[in-house]
Amino acid sequence: MSVTIKDVAKKAGVSPSTVSRVLSNHPRISRETSRKVKEIMEELGYHPNIMAKSLVSKTTESICVILPKPAEELFLNLFFMELIRGIVAQANRAGYDVLISSGGNEKEEVEAVSRLLHGRRVDGAILLYSRQNDPVVEFLKGHDYPFVLVGRSDSYPDLLSVDTDNIQAAYDATKHMISQGHERIGFVSGPPNLVVSQDRLKGYYKALGDAGLEVRKDWIVEGEFLQDSGYRAMSFFMNLPERPTALVIVDDIVSFGVLRGLHELGYKVPEDVSIISFNNISLTELSTPPLSSVDIGIYNLGYTASQALIQSIRHDDKTVLPNRYIIPHRLMIRESSMYSNSK
Amino acid sequence: MSVTIKDVAKKAGVSPSTVSRVLSNHPRISRETSRKVKEIMEELGYHPNIMAKSLVSKTTESICVILPKPAEELFLNLFFMELIRGIVAQANRAGYDVLISSGGNEKEEVEAVSRLLHGRRVDGAILLYSRQNDPVVEFLKGHDYPFVLVGRSDSYPDLLSVDTDNIQAAYDATKHMISQGHERIGFVSGPPNLVVSQDRLKGYYKALGDAGLEVRKDWIVEGEFLQDSGYRAMSFFMNLPERPTALVIVDDIVSFGVLRGLHELGYKVPEDVSIISFNNISLTELSTPPLSSVDIGIYNLGYTASQALIQSIRHDDKTVLPNRYIIPHRLMIRESSMYSNSK
DNA sequence: TGATTTTGTTAAACCGTTTGCACAATAATC
DNA sequence: GATTATTGTGCAAACGGTTTAACAAAATCA
């Protein structure tokens, strides 16, 4: 049927092993033989059978990405796609293929991962934003399979992971507001049990502290990563006798809620309230006004995760590799915070 | 190292072939043997080596998805992720794995696909929104590999494809505006060379015709799938002596531009202008006001594509399969078009 | 009861590669 | 010129399964 190494060997008048050696650039193959064999391969349209190859080499040159179960927060799709792009780009460059898998629930996820790794279909796995006590993590750890975590590295500080420095990111965002002249800066946080919420809050505290500004509990509101949370936070702030003039918001999607609320009440952004949030999903440029946001380099997160995983797969244990990568962030200042608050 | 079929065989006191037969539910295996072997497999933690299996079976139980080269229009990410979710869900259910691939340019894409299919790494491919004269399509067609097109089926009417009935979708959207009492309905189209723009325009014409409404060339504007296009279309319309009271817009992202422009000029949606657009990407609910949109079932497109491809891979040529699947759409009516225009 | 069919199992070949070892031919060394 | 190293290639055994053909034992038939 399809042309094999033997066909090439026969036609070239050499043994299959020689052909194989030509393929892998074995040093002991003569210039001449190599040339001839390659010619025949071209002529016959030979393509190595990846399955056969990985059967003997015990390595598949591919990795898998486990998508968290169906994202309730739809906008996460933007996140994931960007991550996947980064992952695929780097993997392909390194000669690896990427397999996407997802399960309806945790049990199915473990089954999928188990099939892929036990069945020797992939060499390692990338986990996206895993929750704490993730059974998939336990599985992978238990079987010593190579894998890398994207985000939430704090839940598993000893594991290979790629993450954002959320404390610093929040520090920078808050600092930006301060440098615009704001002194009354509120914070809209996410679910308090998530490390990302905690870290961003910490950065906010730190920036206020460093600037000698007072922390006011009533200028901090917790919520979900949902538009509605933003809306509610906004009405809370706007009803205060003393209102913040700037808001640092834990996620872009929450900002959309805030924007909408402010718009309904007739407040102007950034004149009445300045806003900056996190993640810089592609919608931030589209909102009215365009939203300042901390770009956390999502593509880069994926790219680096892929790289780290492949490195760890190929690793020969002679040297020791870093197990934690922090991707730099940067402020994307847009209209929503372009206003100098001169008292 | 890892436990093989032979280990199981030895421990169970049977031959490897028997174990293999147990695995594939061969009818001639006795109840008793099967039970015992399965027990041992469980005990030893046996997992079949997929590589070995597919080496002999010449089938990999996996498919690949070719991502178009880096989307300039970022929002396409939402599209793709949703599609991929659908593809992966159905593939996994059918016992197939999904491999994601993307190339920086057309040449690389062909190389990637060639490696995957010639190398017997995957059994078939899914192409997302391929352009016309796609070299990847030519490659797959030329080698008789199974594949399916998502969208743009009109460029290749004879190939297996999954698509939306864009004419009908636009017809329905326009009809909706008419039923709200609008008689001056404008259309914001996309690039005129794309089949999707053409089809949606056709549907718009048809609906107007059926309702006995006049088609006015100055109420039709062409542009890109970009926010800016919407903005420009909006200013064009608003400067006309006789302005439309409703707009049918070829894509959600374009609508965002329109919304923004209207907002800046102080027009109210839907009171001054009603709006509906297409695709219902997850942002439509977030805009101010929430945007009416024709949901084209993106997840479903992916799901069906996956199904169709796997069916075609497994197909035994005895029966003939449909080669074109149309995914139903439905109107998602939100605030932007909830206004009865009584003259 | 002997012949025939059915049932359950196995031995061996094969799928397409890689790779350790052997070996001849050539080159380098003394 | 004999000895040793180097270079280029082939043989055959894996890798972990599936599958064809063969066969003994049990069941069915006449």
XYZ file of C-alpha atoms (C1' of nucleotides) in Angstrom:
746
model
C 0.000 0.000 0.000
C 1.892 2.950 1.290
C 5.622 3.105 0.596
C 7.816 1.872 3.421
C 11.420 1.956 4.344
C 11.840 -1.437 2.722
C 10.619 -0.253 -0.622
C 13.118 2.533 -0.542
C 15.840 0.124 0.538
C 15.116 -2.297 -2.245
C 15.024 0.333 -4.928
C 18.219 1.939 -3.649
C 19.953 -1.415 -3.370
C 20.716 -1.031 0.323
C 19.370 -2.512 3.517
C 16.440 -1.047 5.461
C 18.741 -0.178 8.301
C 20.782 1.989 6.024
C 17.701 3.863 4.962
C 16.742 4.338 8.564
C 20.192 5.678 9.277
C 19.997 8.094 6.414
C 16.772 9.364 7.927
C 18.344 10.020 11.268
C 21.579 11.435 9.878
C 23.688 8.707 11.294
C 27.346 9.832 11.146
C 28.618 6.617 9.600
C 26.564 6.886 6.432
C 28.569 7.900 3.389
C 27.797 11.112 1.574
C 27.054 9.175 -1.561
C 24.666 6.617 -0.106
C 22.800 9.305 1.737
C 22.335 11.284 -1.418
C 21.110 8.318 -3.380
C 18.691 7.141 -0.722
C 17.249 10.589 -0.283
C 16.730 10.785 -4.002
C 14.818 7.521 -4.024
C 12.739 8.621 -1.059
C 11.769 11.731 -2.925
C 11.022 9.745 -6.053
C 8.845 7.213 -4.282
C 7.182 9.807 -2.063
C 8.279 8.117 1.092
C 7.039 9.352 4.463
C 8.089 7.679 7.688
C 5.333 5.977 9.610
C 5.147 7.893 12.859
C 3.415 5.094 14.702
C 6.052 2.524 13.890
C 8.721 4.957 14.806
C 7.300 5.796 18.160
C 6.603 2.167 18.894
C 10.267 1.465 19.026
C 11.512 4.820 20.218
C 8.941 4.845 23.021
C 8.384 8.496 22.479
C 5.526 10.068 20.569
C 6.738 13.586 20.016
C 3.413 14.883 21.068
C 1.788 16.445 24.065
C -1.773 17.014 25.127
C -3.684 19.959 26.496
C -6.468 19.324 28.926
C -9.246 21.854 28.542
C -11.140 22.500 31.740
C -14.673 21.302 31.588
C -17.076 23.492 29.645
C -16.378 27.038 30.715
C -19.436 28.605 32.228
C -17.803 31.951 31.771
C -17.867 31.951 28.032
C -15.274 34.627 27.653
C -12.726 32.136 28.936
C -12.781 30.862 25.399
C -10.737 33.870 24.395
C -8.214 32.983 27.001
C -7.965 29.368 26.023
C -7.746 29.929 22.337
C -4.925 32.371 22.796
C -3.164 29.957 25.090
C -3.612 27.113 22.667
C -2.198 29.168 19.877
C 0.903 29.771 21.907
C 1.169 26.151 22.897
C 0.726 24.849 19.367
C 3.127 27.355 17.876
C 5.980 26.391 20.149
C 5.218 22.684 20.072
C 5.184 22.579 16.300
C 8.391 24.493 16.170
C 9.972 21.889 18.415
C 8.589 19.121 16.240
C 5.805 18.157 18.599
C 2.142 17.654 17.887
C -0.576 18.867 20.184
C -3.593 16.885 21.141
C -6.614 18.555 22.700
C -8.706 16.721 25.188
C -11.585 17.603 27.426
C -13.935 15.745 29.647
C -17.452 16.492 30.801
C -16.409 16.029 34.390
C -13.393 15.269 36.522
C -13.733 11.532 36.234
C -13.825 11.666 32.476
C -10.877 13.973 32.480
C -8.792 11.523 34.420
C -9.884 8.728 32.130
C -8.906 10.716 29.070
C -5.522 11.614 30.463
C -4.966 8.077 31.594
C -5.741 6.714 28.169
C -3.459 9.201 26.483
C -0.491 8.743 28.759
C -0.798 5.109 29.715
C -1.546 4.275 26.131
C 1.669 6.034 25.195
C -0.125 8.337 22.871
C 1.474 11.492 24.235
C 4.627 12.193 26.163
C 3.277 14.814 28.519
C 0.411 17.109 29.369
C -0.419 20.765 29.844
C -3.091 21.624 32.373
C -4.925 24.904 32.080
C -5.950 26.726 35.202
C -6.493 23.637 37.244
C -8.358 23.956 40.475
C -6.889 22.908 43.775
C -6.808 19.195 44.550
C -7.157 18.455 40.920
C -7.473 14.693 40.442
C -5.734 14.987 37.098
C -2.741 16.529 38.821
C -2.766 13.716 41.351
C -2.857 11.167 38.576
C 0.011 12.686 36.671
C 2.078 13.199 39.763
C 1.410 9.669 40.917
C 2.629 8.153 37.677
C 5.544 10.480 37.196
C 4.382 11.708 33.851
C 5.789 15.030 32.702
C 3.314 17.871 32.876
C 3.086 21.593 33.363
C 0.506 23.804 35.001
C -0.584 27.053 33.445
C -1.716 29.427 36.171
C -2.570 28.758 39.795
C 0.936 27.597 40.414
C 0.605 28.506 44.065
C -1.619 25.553 44.690
C 1.283 23.309 43.776
C 4.451 25.257 44.390
C 6.686 22.267 43.770
C 5.357 21.446 40.324
C 6.457 22.695 36.946
C 4.325 25.710 36.182
C 3.966 28.865 34.167
C 2.248 31.819 35.697
C 1.804 35.554 36.010
C 3.169 37.629 38.861
C -0.222 38.837 39.909
C 0.999 40.761 42.913
C 3.342 42.824 40.812
C 0.754 43.246 38.099
C -1.731 44.676 40.554
C 0.970 46.807 42.082
C 1.763 48.292 38.710
C -1.859 48.902 37.844
C -2.511 50.656 41.130
C 0.678 52.626 40.820
C -0.493 53.831 37.452
C -3.641 55.246 39.002
C -1.624 56.905 41.723
C 0.670 58.481 39.178
C -2.380 59.924 37.434
C -3.031 61.814 40.612
C -5.685 59.586 42.122
C -5.804 59.196 45.877
C -9.162 57.541 46.262
C -8.693 54.222 44.509
C -11.156 51.358 44.842
C -10.629 47.686 44.099
C -13.090 45.214 42.643
C -11.912 41.720 43.474
C -12.887 38.241 42.386
C -13.853 35.204 44.443
C -11.780 35.490 47.640
C -10.755 31.825 47.604
C -8.921 32.126 44.301
C -5.232 32.780 44.520
C -5.455 35.200 41.644
C -7.913 37.404 43.556
C -5.786 37.280 46.662
C -2.605 38.163 44.830
C -4.075 41.042 42.954
C -5.509 42.408 46.161
C -2.094 42.118 47.797
C -0.494 44.127 45.027
C -3.136 46.798 45.438
C -2.462 47.023 49.187
C 1.233 47.235 48.624
C 0.996 50.047 46.099
C -1.285 52.050 48.366
C 1.041 51.450 51.283
C 4.133 52.485 49.347
C 2.411 55.692 48.319
C 1.299 56.408 51.850
C -2.360 56.171 50.933
C -4.966 54.903 53.329
C -6.574 51.513 52.704
C -10.317 51.754 53.085
C -12.286 48.555 53.469
C -15.372 50.115 51.941
C -13.470 50.684 48.734
C -12.893 46.998 48.264
C -15.631 44.767 46.894
C -15.542 41.062 46.184
C -17.451 39.278 43.442
C -17.265 36.808 40.601
C -15.549 36.956 37.253
C -18.812 38.083 35.760
C -20.163 41.233 34.268
C -22.896 41.385 36.880
C -20.378 41.553 39.673
C -18.980 44.671 38.122
C -22.383 46.206 37.868
C -23.110 45.574 41.530
C -19.730 46.796 42.665
C -20.281 49.977 40.739
C -23.625 50.743 42.365
C -22.111 50.054 45.745
C -19.292 52.521 45.176
C -21.491 55.177 43.671
C -23.749 55.160 46.701
C -20.926 55.895 49.093
C -20.749 59.372 50.554
C -17.108 59.497 49.591
C -16.532 57.787 46.291
C -13.335 56.527 44.721
C -12.185 58.386 41.625
C -10.380 55.390 40.201
C -10.999 51.652 40.174
C -8.655 48.736 39.796
C -10.692 45.764 38.657
C -9.697 42.138 38.871
C -10.799 41.170 35.388
C -11.798 42.817 32.127
C -15.154 41.163 32.031
C -16.001 42.664 35.403
C -14.997 46.039 34.038
C -17.576 45.724 31.335
C -20.213 45.536 34.028
C -18.803 48.586 35.743
C -18.667 50.525 32.491
C -22.195 49.676 31.703
C -23.424 50.735 35.120
C -21.557 54.012 35.010
C -22.937 54.699 31.600
C -26.481 54.084 32.776
C -26.054 56.455 35.700
C -24.613 59.082 33.426
C -21.096 59.056 34.803
C -18.228 59.623 32.422
C -15.173 57.409 32.102
C -12.418 58.423 32.686
C -13.463 61.907 33.805
C -15.651 60.858 36.719
C -14.114 57.473 37.338
C -10.891 56.077 35.868
C -10.669 52.369 35.286
C -8.017 49.737 34.747
C -8.402 45.993 34.839
C -6.538 42.762 34.127
C -5.946 40.232 31.361
C -6.375 42.448 28.327
C -8.608 40.103 26.442
C -9.165 41.256 22.913
C -12.378 43.026 23.805
C -10.727 45.730 25.818
C -10.050 47.787 22.726
C -13.629 47.473 21.609
C -15.422 48.838 24.626
C -16.567 52.397 25.005
C -14.254 53.891 26.060
C -11.379 51.506 25.309
C -10.317 49.865 28.510
C -6.906 50.114 30.120
C -5.771 46.669 31.102
C -2.767 44.732 32.292
C -1.703 42.471 29.472
C -0.538 39.199 31.007
C 0.822 37.758 27.793
C -1.563 34.880 27.315
C 0.050 33.657 24.115
C 3.375 33.820 25.832
C 2.039 31.787 28.748
C 1.072 29.055 26.334
C 4.270 29.286 24.396
C 6.366 29.026 27.514
C 4.317 26.204 28.954
C 4.854 24.212 25.811
C 8.548 24.921 25.882
C 8.915 24.022 29.530
C 7.048 20.777 29.085
C 9.046 19.651 26.094
C 12.235 20.553 27.857
C 11.191 18.482 30.793
C 10.267 15.545 28.560
C 13.609 15.588 26.833
C 15.474 16.237 30.001
C 18.224 13.804 30.872
C 18.376 14.455 34.597
C 21.973 15.596 34.425
C 21.156 19.227 35.001
C 18.373 20.747 36.984
C 15.734 22.828 35.242
C 13.744 25.730 36.608
C 10.305 24.619 37.673
C 8.552 27.918 37.742
C 8.258 30.425 34.943
C 6.861 33.901 35.415
C 5.631 35.613 32.294
C 6.099 39.368 32.239
C 3.026 41.553 32.084
C 2.645 45.078 30.825
C 0.229 47.906 31.192
C -1.891 48.730 28.208
C -3.036 52.232 28.903
C -6.117 53.237 26.998
C -8.763 55.880 27.301
C -10.424 54.525 30.445
C -7.539 55.682 32.593
C -6.194 58.580 30.555
C -7.183 61.368 32.817
C -5.059 63.280 35.250
C -6.869 63.766 38.458
C -5.649 67.117 39.673
C -7.313 67.774 42.962
C 8.810 -1.383 31.882
C 5.203 -0.863 31.152
C 2.909 -3.871 31.264
C 2.170 -5.474 27.920
C -0.235 -7.971 26.549
C 2.341 -10.668 27.089
C 2.620 -9.999 30.781
C -1.100 -10.335 31.100
C -1.031 -13.504 29.027
C 1.650 -15.119 31.124
C -0.002 -14.290 34.395
C -3.362 -15.496 33.154
C -1.877 -18.660 31.742
C -3.090 -18.027 28.230
C -1.524 -16.896 24.995
C -1.109 -13.268 23.956
C -3.557 -13.757 21.138
C -6.214 -14.762 23.586
C -5.653 -11.592 25.546
C -5.905 -9.593 22.366
C -9.162 -11.307 21.582
C -10.541 -10.559 24.977
C -9.724 -6.928 24.323
C -11.624 -6.849 21.077
C -14.541 -8.935 22.337
C -13.921 -11.742 19.951
C -17.000 -13.994 19.899
C -15.065 -17.215 20.318
C -13.644 -16.364 23.701
C -15.224 -18.208 26.585
C -17.030 -16.308 29.272
C -14.671 -17.686 31.840
C -11.409 -16.852 30.098
C -12.592 -13.378 29.350
C -13.459 -12.756 32.951
C -10.142 -14.035 34.202
C -8.081 -12.091 31.693
C -9.934 -8.892 32.433
C -9.298 -9.413 36.087
C -5.588 -9.789 35.496
C -5.522 -6.731 33.272
C -7.105 -4.741 36.048
C -4.714 -6.167 38.589
C -1.642 -5.423 36.540
C -2.921 -2.043 35.405
C -2.669 -2.961 31.781
C -3.295 -0.326 29.116
C -3.059 -1.181 25.443
C -0.304 0.590 23.569
C -2.085 2.678 21.014
C 0.971 2.974 18.811
C 1.417 -0.741 18.483
C -2.235 -1.174 17.833
C -2.436 1.373 15.109
C 0.733 0.088 13.527
C -0.988 -3.121 12.630
C -4.548 -1.875 12.303
C -3.426 0.969 10.060
C -5.847 3.278 11.740
C -5.040 5.832 14.402
C -8.422 6.748 15.792
C -7.511 10.353 15.642
C -8.189 13.354 13.475
C -6.608 16.732 13.121
C -7.928 20.260 12.951
C -6.103 22.779 10.849
C -6.283 26.242 12.342
C -6.093 28.991 9.768
C -2.964 31.018 10.066
C -2.903 33.545 12.894
C -6.211 35.328 12.810
C -5.758 39.019 12.317
C -9.301 39.489 13.468
C -8.768 38.522 17.034
C -12.371 37.848 17.764
C -12.151 34.848 15.466
C -10.612 33.189 18.465
C -14.047 32.994 20.013
C -15.281 31.280 16.943
C -12.502 28.775 16.766
C -12.529 27.870 20.391
C -16.203 27.179 20.283
C -15.764 25.108 17.158
C -12.936 23.164 18.682
C -14.993 22.429 21.732
C -17.655 20.922 19.559
C -15.160 18.960 17.528
C -13.373 17.571 20.540
C -16.560 16.684 22.365
C -17.898 14.574 19.537
C -14.549 13.057 18.614
C -13.876 11.956 22.168
C -17.312 10.503 22.416
C -16.595 8.451 19.311
C -13.260 7.357 20.755
C -11.176 9.645 18.603
C -8.439 12.019 19.617
C -8.042 15.469 18.173
C -4.785 16.980 17.111
C -4.483 20.704 16.538
C -2.158 21.984 13.919
C -1.391 25.356 12.465
C 1.190 26.738 10.157
C 2.623 30.200 9.769
C 1.825 30.153 6.084
C 0.224 28.012 3.435
C 3.345 26.077 2.652
C 3.878 25.138 6.253
C 0.264 24.158 6.528
C 0.572 21.725 3.676
C 3.746 20.324 5.155
C 2.079 19.792 8.502
C -0.927 18.097 6.993
C 1.267 16.006 4.775
C 3.329 14.832 7.701
C 0.257 13.972 9.730
C -1.590 12.087 7.037
C 1.223 10.527 5.079
C 2.897 9.621 8.322
C -0.272 7.834 9.335
C -0.555 9.948 12.400
C -4.196 10.831 11.882
C -7.001 9.340 9.847
C -8.539 12.548 8.576
C -8.678 16.307 8.851
C -11.056 19.151 9.584
C -10.460 22.445 7.806
C -11.827 25.617 9.296
C -13.061 28.351 7.009
C -10.650 27.608 4.252
C -10.223 30.177 1.565
C -10.767 29.399 -2.075
C -8.087 27.440 -3.924
C -6.746 26.256 -0.629
C -3.581 24.212 -1.252
C -4.399 22.089 1.764
C -7.678 21.146 0.182
C -5.903 20.309 -3.041
C -3.450 18.144 -1.179
C -6.123 16.214 0.687
C -8.263 15.803 -2.380
C -5.292 14.668 -4.437
C -4.394 11.927 -1.987
C -7.929 10.842 -1.235
C -7.636 11.481 2.463
C -10.896 11.925 4.345
C -11.594 15.487 5.352
C -14.385 17.919 6.017
C -14.749 21.634 5.466
C -16.358 23.877 8.036
C -17.936 26.859 6.318
C -17.384 28.187 2.823
C -18.759 25.006 1.400
C -19.781 26.859 -1.717
C -16.224 27.086 -2.901
C -16.148 23.303 -3.060
C -19.714 22.117 -3.509
C -18.681 18.532 -4.136
C -16.712 18.084 -0.933
C -17.846 16.943 2.471
C -18.752 20.073 4.390
C -20.662 21.559 7.264
C -22.103 25.011 6.933
C -24.768 27.550 7.795
C -27.617 28.492 5.510
C -26.614 32.114 5.382
C -29.266 33.130 2.927
C -32.006 31.861 5.161
C -30.331 33.307 8.252
C -30.261 36.773 6.709
C -33.782 36.320 5.476
C -34.954 35.553 9.000
C -33.051 38.456 10.523
C -34.465 40.900 8.012
C -37.916 39.446 8.411
C -37.636 40.048 12.129
C -37.008 43.728 11.526
C -39.943 43.916 9.145
C -42.215 42.291 11.681
C -41.193 44.948 14.176
C -42.710 47.471 11.820
C -39.548 48.710 10.140
C -39.717 49.655 6.495
C -36.407 51.446 6.122
C -33.904 48.703 6.745
C -30.217 49.072 5.951
C -27.615 46.374 5.513
C -23.971 46.461 6.522
C -22.128 43.828 4.539
C -18.689 42.293 4.690
C -16.036 41.935 1.990
C -17.995 41.437 -1.245
C -15.804 38.581 -2.438
C -16.685 36.345 0.494
C -19.494 33.918 -0.053
C -20.825 34.622 3.414
C -21.279 38.324 2.607
C -22.952 37.508 -0.667
C -25.325 35.003 0.864
C -26.372 37.224 3.700
C -27.007 40.033 1.283
C -29.114 37.713 -0.848
C -31.257 36.800 2.126
C -31.734 40.466 2.898
C -32.864 41.181 -0.669
C -35.227 38.281 -0.621
C -36.883 39.317 2.627
C -37.365 42.861 1.400
C -38.743 41.566 -1.884
C -41.183 39.212 -0.189
C -42.437 42.059 1.964
C -42.818 44.348 -1.005
C -40.238 46.771 0.319
C -37.997 48.751 -1.941
C -34.287 47.928 -2.094
C -32.215 51.065 -1.851
C -28.588 50.894 -2.882
C -27.660 53.722 -0.535
C -28.838 51.636 2.401
C -26.273 48.956 1.702
C -22.666 49.417 2.736
C -19.767 47.048 2.299
C -16.814 46.740 4.640
C -14.630 44.347 6.569
C -15.315 42.144 9.548
C -13.950 44.870 11.753
C -15.325 47.262 14.281
C -14.150 50.220 12.241
C -16.222 49.177 9.280
C -19.265 49.411 11.465
C -18.299 52.833 12.661
C -17.894 54.102 9.121
C -21.096 52.505 7.911
C -22.911 54.157 10.767
C -21.689 57.648 9.919
C -22.563 57.092 6.301
C -26.118 56.128 7.151
C -26.598 58.911 9.658
C -25.635 61.529 7.108
C -28.276 60.442 4.638
C -31.276 62.711 4.227
C -33.500 59.679 4.657
C -32.070 57.297 7.228
C -32.867 53.647 7.876
C -34.548 52.892 11.201
C -33.140 49.400 11.409
C -29.870 47.742 10.432
C -29.025 44.180 9.585
C -25.311 43.747 10.097
C -23.172 40.993 8.689
C -21.232 40.304 11.859
C -21.402 41.035 15.570
C -18.049 42.693 15.653
C -19.166 45.169 13.024
C -22.196 45.899 15.152
C -19.963 46.945 17.992
C -18.588 49.654 15.783
C -22.056 50.773 14.836
C -23.166 50.818 18.459
C -20.215 52.865 19.461
C -20.770 55.401 16.722
C -24.441 55.757 17.520
C -23.603 56.233 21.148
C -21.110 58.960 20.369
C -23.631 60.806 18.231
C -26.228 60.533 20.937
C -28.580 58.160 19.137
C -30.429 55.583 21.147
C -30.575 51.881 20.347
C -33.132 50.477 19.697
C -35.340 53.587 19.818
C -33.605 55.538 17.062
C -32.030 52.612 15.276
C -32.730 48.916 15.784
C -29.934 46.470 15.215
C -29.459 42.780 14.579
C -26.339 40.992 13.449
C -24.905 37.531 12.905
C -22.924 34.833 14.696
C -23.918 35.530 18.272
C -20.446 35.393 19.680
C -20.468 35.478 23.435
C -19.999 39.219 23.550
C -23.413 40.022 22.221
C -24.951 39.762 25.649
C -22.354 42.057 27.122
C -22.735 45.068 24.930
C -24.827 48.067 25.802
C -27.554 47.423 24.902
C -27.384 43.636 24.487
C -27.248 42.821 20.835
C -29.764 40.779 18.888
C -27.950 38.245 16.790
C -28.484 35.181 14.672
C -26.984 32.254 16.492
C -25.422 29.961 13.917
C -24.658 27.147 16.354
C -20.893 27.259 16.286
C -20.454 24.404 18.735
C -22.882 22.402 16.692
C -20.930 23.129 13.522
C -17.861 21.652 15.142
C -19.712 18.743 16.588
C -21.272 17.862 13.277
C -18.036 18.275 11.370
C -16.367 15.835 13.695
C -19.196 13.392 13.311
C -19.262 13.647 9.559
C -15.539 13.132 9.279
C -15.460 10.094 11.514
C -18.382 8.637 9.662
C -16.566 9.129 6.415
C -13.394 7.553 7.799
C -15.255 4.489 8.968
C -17.348 4.316 5.887
C -17.302 1.087 3.954
C -18.423 2.410 0.589
C -21.475 0.220 0.595
C -23.874 3.046 1.215
C -23.657 6.634 0.179
C -23.393 9.346 2.831
C -24.634 12.912 2.652
C -21.835 15.278 1.816
C -23.302 18.507 2.988
C -24.636 19.335 6.393
C -26.525 22.517 7.151
C -26.629 23.530 10.786
C -29.813 25.269 11.870
C -29.588 28.830 13.107
C -31.870 30.758 15.373
C -32.612 34.335 16.199
C -31.504 35.573 19.586
C -33.616 38.626 20.107
C -32.209 41.013 22.664
C -32.673 44.651 23.513
C -31.056 46.083 20.388
C -34.023 45.112 18.269
C -36.809 45.142 20.839
C -38.686 48.151 19.657
C -41.807 48.289 17.613
C -41.533 50.915 14.985
C -45.047 52.258 14.605
C -44.958 54.941 11.967
C -20.765 -44.936 16.895
C -18.324 -42.579 13.501
C -18.422 -38.370 10.855
C -19.093 -33.521 10.985
C -19.510 -29.144 12.926
C -18.679 -25.854 16.483
C -15.943 -23.833 20.078
C -11.830 -22.177 22.362
C -7.144 -21.604 22.081
C -2.446 -21.131 20.222
C 1.722 -20.625 17.248
C 3.617 -17.807 14.038
C 3.753 -14.176 10.766
C 3.334 -9.436 10.259
C 2.873 -4.061 10.845
C 7.241 -0.270 9.802
C 10.869 1.327 12.430
C 15.274 1.441 15.218
C 19.562 -0.283 16.901
C 23.313 -3.375 18.908
C 26.455 -6.276 17.019
C 29.132 -8.253 13.430
C 31.964 -7.782 9.625
C 34.364 -6.355 5.506
C 36.926 -2.757 3.423
C 39.698 1.019 3.820
C 42.830 4.144 6.285
C 46.149 5.147 9.760
C 49.999 3.839 12.724
C 54.444 2.014 13.884
C 54.140 -4.923 5.899
C 51.746 -6.339 9.836
C 48.674 -4.361 13.264
C 45.181 -1.430 14.702
C 41.478 2.126 14.049
C 38.022 3.882 11.363
C 34.245 3.818 8.167
C 30.228 2.036 5.894
C 26.836 -1.352 5.709
C 23.879 -5.465 6.756
C 21.557 -8.999 9.864
C 18.384 -9.844 13.054
C 16.077 -8.873 17.159
C 13.211 -5.964 19.314
C 8.846 -2.626 20.058
C 3.517 -4.308 21.479
C 0.129 -5.463 19.413
C -3.410 -8.191 15.577
C -4.694 -11.835 12.719
C -4.545 -16.088 9.735
C -4.358 -20.706 9.839
C -4.170 -24.822 12.427
C -5.670 -27.843 15.806
C -7.574 -30.288 19.833
C -11.689 -30.860 22.434
C -16.451 -30.737 22.800
C -20.922 -30.816 20.805
C -24.074 -32.167 17.171
C -25.791 -35.047 13.644
C -27.074 -39.198 11.066
